[in-house]
């Protein structure tokens, strides 16, 4: 293992990354086999181990060939991801192409899962090889760890050749399909209302273009027409004011999609603002679970769209929701400080106790440390 590590480091320094990755896999295989090397050497005398990774843009299938407990070779196939593609479908397509024209076949093939017709496939390979070929999907133990290692190989290669822009473009296309949007939501605006338990309500608007935040187009709103906390009325007011600027060159252009932080009530408030302004933009609400994580999107008709089974959409929506909430809270705290202290200079001279009278304790501590970096954090 020490020799393999030295070879890997030498290959990496020489920028021979493919060779370095292959050496790393050999080391990991030895670690997986571990103390049971002799036992596994007999069991994995001639074995192919497959792993699959399905990304939003591309998917990959990696095969590791093990003989007598040693990793001797690997190969990775990369191809475009189809909608709702499953591991079993990838395996069924790839394995047929990979094995049916091979002259020499392994005695055992390990998979992350079986597929329809896998028993028939094993019988075909047995007839082709002249010896028994078994096809298995191990659920635990060293074999399962080897399958996981093959999947990691596939994931690394897919992510290496997939650019961030490709991932984001596919995520937006998938969101369009999921929500049945009339066009790809390249430009999205998200809104959140914050009151922190007081009557001073504020709202935030954040903008994402091609899946990335465009901070120069962010806007803040102080609620003007309400005397008490009413999230729905506040949301309607803010959006009516935003739409009033739709022909203002100094204001961002209208988006392809509105993402509202909240449920159906907030979505209907946004819809009322659109009707009052005479605009028609698709609206989705971002619904949170008990742990304040986005669990679903809700349409104006009240249909919930699950996103947890689509990791790339789930991640993007969660990021947008966190950003719009962060921006709203930041503005709310700035407003609360200015209301209490009057000027930025007065805030800078305030004690920690004074700040705690205007803000929650953790926020007050953060502001104080930012203004006084030389001060150690208090318990």
XYZ file of C-alpha atoms in Angstrom:
379
model
C 0.000 0.000 0.000
C 2.881 2.381 0.783
C 4.346 1.756 -2.670
C 0.979 2.356 -4.297
C 0.581 5.625 -2.387
C 3.999 6.804 -3.517
C 3.156 5.902 -7.133
C -0.154 7.766 -6.853
C 1.479 10.918 -5.451
C 4.156 10.817 -8.154
C 1.515 10.444 -10.867
C -0.521 13.334 -9.433
C 2.524 15.597 -9.296
C 3.197 14.751 -12.947
C -0.453 15.688 -13.731
C -1.187 12.079 -14.754
C -4.575 12.201 -13.095
C -6.067 9.121 -14.751
C -3.161 6.988 -13.576
C -3.334 8.533 -10.096
C -7.076 7.767 -9.863
C -6.508 4.155 -10.922
C -3.819 3.736 -8.254
C -6.085 5.293 -5.661
C -8.798 2.773 -6.559
C -6.361 -0.092 -6.075
C -5.479 1.217 -2.609
C -9.163 1.595 -1.691
C -9.887 -1.911 -2.936
C -7.121 -3.295 -0.734
C -8.545 -1.392 2.246
C -12.028 -2.787 1.546
C -10.705 -6.306 1.257
C -8.652 -5.732 4.395
C -8.017 -8.651 6.718
C -10.210 -10.924 4.641
C -7.877 -10.633 1.669
C -7.342 -14.386 1.336
C -11.040 -15.192 1.641
C -12.055 -12.498 -0.836
C -9.245 -13.503 -3.174
C -10.915 -16.872 -3.490
C -14.443 -15.463 -3.797
C -13.524 -12.543 -6.094
C -11.250 -14.685 -8.215
C -12.689 -13.225 -11.411
C -15.241 -10.493 -10.724
C -16.560 -7.334 -12.394
C -17.979 -4.718 -10.038
C -20.384 -2.115 -11.443
C -21.429 1.235 -10.026
C -23.866 3.793 -11.438
C -24.238 7.533 -10.920
C -27.136 9.524 -12.413
C -26.524 13.274 -12.589
C -28.888 15.980 -13.845
C -27.022 16.266 -17.181
C -25.049 13.045 -17.620
C -24.959 9.640 -16.022
C -22.102 7.198 -15.778
C -21.456 3.504 -15.270
C -18.082 2.326 -13.982
C -16.792 -1.248 -13.959
C -13.890 -2.443 -11.813
C -12.301 -5.788 -12.658
C -10.962 -7.801 -9.724
C -8.929 -10.974 -9.965
C -7.714 -12.866 -6.897
C -8.504 -9.948 -4.636
C -6.599 -7.345 -6.684
C -8.050 -4.522 -8.756
C -6.604 -4.932 -12.238
C -8.617 -2.554 -14.378
C -11.498 -0.118 -14.668
C -13.603 1.428 -17.387
C -16.197 4.217 -17.300
C -19.019 4.878 -19.747
C -20.628 8.361 -19.808
C -23.827 9.305 -21.641
C -26.671 11.866 -21.422
C -29.232 11.462 -18.664
C -32.777 10.750 -19.803
C -35.819 11.955 -17.859
C -36.580 9.883 -14.740
C -33.769 7.462 -15.527
C -33.287 4.634 -13.023
C -30.170 2.624 -12.124
C -31.763 -0.554 -13.410
C -32.411 1.021 -16.822
C -28.813 2.219 -17.088
C -27.488 -1.229 -16.184
C -29.779 -3.050 -18.605
C -28.604 -0.882 -21.511
C -24.906 -0.715 -20.640
C -24.305 -4.337 -19.676
C -25.763 -5.697 -22.903
C -23.454 -3.532 -24.996
C -20.467 -4.210 -22.759
C -20.591 -8.025 -22.530
C -22.429 -9.538 -25.466
C -19.482 -9.173 -27.866
C -16.701 -10.055 -25.369
C -14.680 -13.216 -25.869
C -13.569 -13.474 -22.215
C -16.136 -13.007 -19.467
C -15.873 -12.875 -15.652
C -17.361 -15.564 -13.431
C -19.213 -13.033 -11.270
C -20.802 -9.631 -11.939
C -21.749 -7.433 -8.963
C -24.377 -4.700 -9.479
C -25.972 -1.976 -7.328
C -29.368 -3.482 -8.204
C -30.847 -6.161 -10.430
C -32.838 -5.300 -13.544
C -35.699 -6.898 -15.446
C -34.273 -9.897 -17.278
C -31.052 -10.086 -15.252
C -31.444 -13.867 -14.776
C -31.905 -14.361 -18.526
C -28.895 -12.096 -19.103
C -26.754 -14.239 -16.763
C -27.850 -17.374 -18.644
C -26.890 -15.795 -21.986
C -23.458 -14.899 -20.637
C -23.017 -18.415 -19.250
C -23.666 -19.903 -22.670
C -21.346 -17.390 -24.280
C -18.495 -17.908 -21.792
C -18.562 -21.697 -21.510
C -18.588 -21.369 -17.708
C -21.165 -20.204 -15.196
C -21.565 -16.401 -14.873
C -23.520 -15.185 -11.870
C -25.119 -11.738 -11.582
C -25.709 -10.432 -8.043
C -26.650 -7.216 -6.204
C -24.897 -7.391 -2.800
C -26.627 -5.543 0.014
C -23.881 -5.562 2.651
C -20.287 -6.508 3.350
C -17.143 -6.128 1.265
C -18.896 -6.767 -2.031
C -21.356 -3.940 -1.341
C -18.470 -1.622 -0.466
C -16.813 -2.437 -3.776
C -20.045 -1.550 -5.601
C -20.106 1.774 -3.721
C -16.512 2.392 -4.783
C -17.410 1.773 -8.433
C -20.327 4.224 -8.116
C -17.940 6.839 -6.699
C -15.734 6.336 -9.765
C -18.710 6.988 -12.031
C -19.746 10.078 -10.059
C -16.281 11.635 -10.122
C -15.954 11.201 -13.875
C -19.440 12.559 -14.590
C -18.852 15.611 -12.416
C -15.397 16.154 -13.897
C -16.733 16.592 -17.425
C -20.033 18.305 -16.542
C -19.767 22.077 -16.241
C -21.681 24.106 -13.660
C -23.584 25.907 -16.423
C -24.716 22.558 -17.859
C -25.954 21.413 -14.451
C -27.861 24.642 -13.839
C -29.347 24.635 -17.349
C -30.630 21.080 -16.897
C -31.993 21.926 -13.437
C -33.989 24.834 -14.871
C -35.293 22.663 -17.700
C -36.376 19.997 -15.200
C -38.103 22.657 -13.070
C -39.952 23.847 -16.181
C -41.131 20.293 -16.844
C -42.105 19.639 -13.215
C -44.145 22.850 -12.861
C -45.384 22.879 -16.476
C -44.041 26.372 -17.028
C -44.494 27.999 -20.440
C -40.752 28.635 -20.755
C -37.485 27.837 -19.014
C -37.283 30.032 -15.866
C -33.939 31.611 -16.681
C -34.813 34.687 -14.617
C -36.479 34.111 -11.251
C -37.509 36.543 -8.519
C -38.120 35.380 -4.976
C -39.915 37.271 -2.179
C -40.037 36.948 1.608
C -41.813 38.964 4.310
C -40.141 39.512 7.688
C -41.510 41.150 10.836
C -39.601 39.466 13.691
C -42.648 39.799 15.916
C -42.995 43.599 15.529
C -45.220 45.878 13.493
C -42.284 47.029 11.338
C -42.638 44.688 8.390
C -40.141 44.484 5.560
C -39.817 42.430 2.409
C -36.945 41.247 0.299
C -36.664 40.509 -3.407
C -33.754 38.436 -4.672
C -33.032 37.633 -8.305
C -31.523 34.464 -9.769
C -30.474 34.389 -13.420
C -29.559 31.022 -14.966
C -29.571 29.522 -11.491
C -27.144 32.057 -9.964
C -27.848 35.054 -7.685
C -27.679 38.468 -9.374
C -27.167 40.676 -6.325
C -27.158 43.980 -8.197
C -30.882 43.409 -8.897
C -31.859 42.660 -5.278
C -34.386 45.080 -3.759
C -35.659 45.872 -0.250
C -39.156 47.069 0.634
C -40.446 48.673 3.823
C -44.165 47.928 4.154
C -46.077 51.211 3.986
C -49.824 50.568 4.028
C -50.269 48.265 7.030
C -50.540 49.106 10.716
C -50.200 45.536 11.974
C -48.559 42.286 10.866
C -50.359 40.701 7.903
C -48.034 38.621 5.722
C -50.550 38.159 2.908
C -51.436 41.855 2.618
C -47.752 42.737 2.849
C -46.899 40.342 0.023
C -49.633 41.814 -2.176
C -48.458 45.368 -1.472
C -44.844 44.598 -2.272
C -45.624 42.892 -5.555
C -48.001 45.652 -6.643
C -45.207 48.151 -6.008
C -42.735 45.954 -7.855
C -45.048 45.644 -10.882
C -45.555 49.391 -10.911
C -41.854 49.611 -11.874
C -42.105 47.148 -14.761
C -41.421 49.884 -17.333
C -38.770 51.593 -15.207
C -35.339 51.220 -16.838
C -33.708 51.529 -13.396
C -35.656 48.507 -12.112
C -34.978 44.885 -13.116
C -37.061 43.426 -15.974
C -39.972 41.149 -15.126
C -38.958 37.532 -14.405
C -39.996 34.218 -15.949
C -41.066 32.872 -12.540
C -42.029 34.196 -9.100
C -40.929 32.081 -6.120
C -42.807 33.103 -2.974
C -41.548 32.095 0.478
C -44.711 30.577 1.881
C -47.716 28.433 1.133
C -50.950 28.786 -0.789
C -52.061 31.963 1.033
C -48.884 33.774 -0.004
C -49.246 32.479 -3.563
C -52.812 33.797 -3.781
C -51.663 37.184 -2.470
C -49.079 37.279 -5.264
C -51.756 36.286 -7.777
C -54.010 39.136 -6.588
C -51.128 41.584 -7.130
C -50.594 40.266 -10.640
C -54.269 40.653 -11.528
C -54.349 44.184 -10.146
C -51.292 45.086 -12.218
C -52.393 43.247 -15.351
C -49.395 40.945 -15.548
C -49.258 37.164 -15.844
C -46.131 35.461 -14.476
C -46.080 31.856 -13.202
C -46.090 31.723 -9.380
C -44.834 28.956 -7.100
C -44.795 28.931 -3.306
C -41.848 27.424 -1.444
C -43.278 25.266 1.359
C -41.113 24.368 4.361
C -41.158 21.312 6.594
C -41.016 21.302 10.398
C -37.254 21.854 10.249
C -37.625 24.929 8.014
C -36.317 23.162 4.916
C -38.066 23.456 1.571
C -40.086 20.281 1.095
C -42.291 21.167 -1.881
C -43.506 23.799 -4.304
C -47.175 24.808 -4.417
C -49.024 26.089 -7.482
C -51.790 28.728 -7.598
C -54.267 25.834 -7.936
C -53.030 24.399 -4.633
C -51.196 21.398 -6.101
C -48.021 20.436 -4.243
C -45.022 19.506 -6.373
C -42.587 17.235 -4.533
C -38.951 18.169 -5.120
C -37.105 15.979 -2.634
C -36.887 13.180 -5.177
C -35.084 15.607 -7.551
C -31.891 16.505 -5.654
C -30.734 19.157 -8.125
C -34.078 21.016 -8.031
C -34.293 20.559 -4.240
C -30.824 22.060 -3.796
C -31.489 25.061 -6.047
C -34.876 25.903 -4.496
C -33.435 25.511 -0.998
C -30.609 27.870 -1.883
C -33.036 30.486 -3.229
C -35.248 30.237 -0.163
C -32.287 30.608 2.199
C -31.015 33.623 0.253
C -34.326 35.508 0.175
C -34.849 34.811 3.884
C -31.304 35.932 4.723
C -31.766 39.156 2.770
C -35.101 39.912 4.485
C -33.715 39.274 7.969
C -30.646 41.427 7.265
C -32.843 44.341 6.170
C -35.175 43.886 9.150
C -32.242 44.033 11.562
C -30.748 47.096 9.865
C -34.104 48.855 10.134
C -34.519 47.884 13.790
C -31.054 49.235 14.634
C -31.587 52.519 12.836
C -34.997 52.946 14.451
C -33.490 52.527 17.911
C -30.156 54.345 17.499
C -30.913 56.848 14.762
C -27.545 56.838 12.987
C -24.866 54.393 11.920
C -22.373 56.223 14.161
C -24.614 55.651 17.169
C -24.847 51.961 16.321
C -21.048 51.747 16.146
C -20.803 53.232 19.647
C -23.489 51.029 21.181
C -22.658 48.459 23.831
C -23.509 44.810 23.446
C -26.310 45.181 26.004
C -27.769 48.083 24.030
C -27.685 46.036 20.829
C -29.450 43.159 22.566
C -32.378 45.496 23.286
C -32.896 45.930 19.546
C -31.976 42.492 18.216
C -32.097 38.820 19.212
C -29.028 37.917 21.281
C -27.172 35.949 18.561
C -27.735 38.739 16.016
C -26.633 41.400 18.503
C -23.485 39.407 19.225
C -22.722 39.089 15.497
C -23.208 42.833 14.896
C -21.057 43.731 17.902
C -18.234 41.417 16.816
C -18.401 42.816 13.282
C -18.101 46.378 14.600
C -15.488 45.416 17.199
C -13.369 42.644 15.641
C -10.770 42.957 18.368
C -13.331 41.885 21.017
C -13.522 38.217 21.966
C -16.928 36.559 21.814
C -18.810 36.562 25.124
C -20.471 33.449 26.461
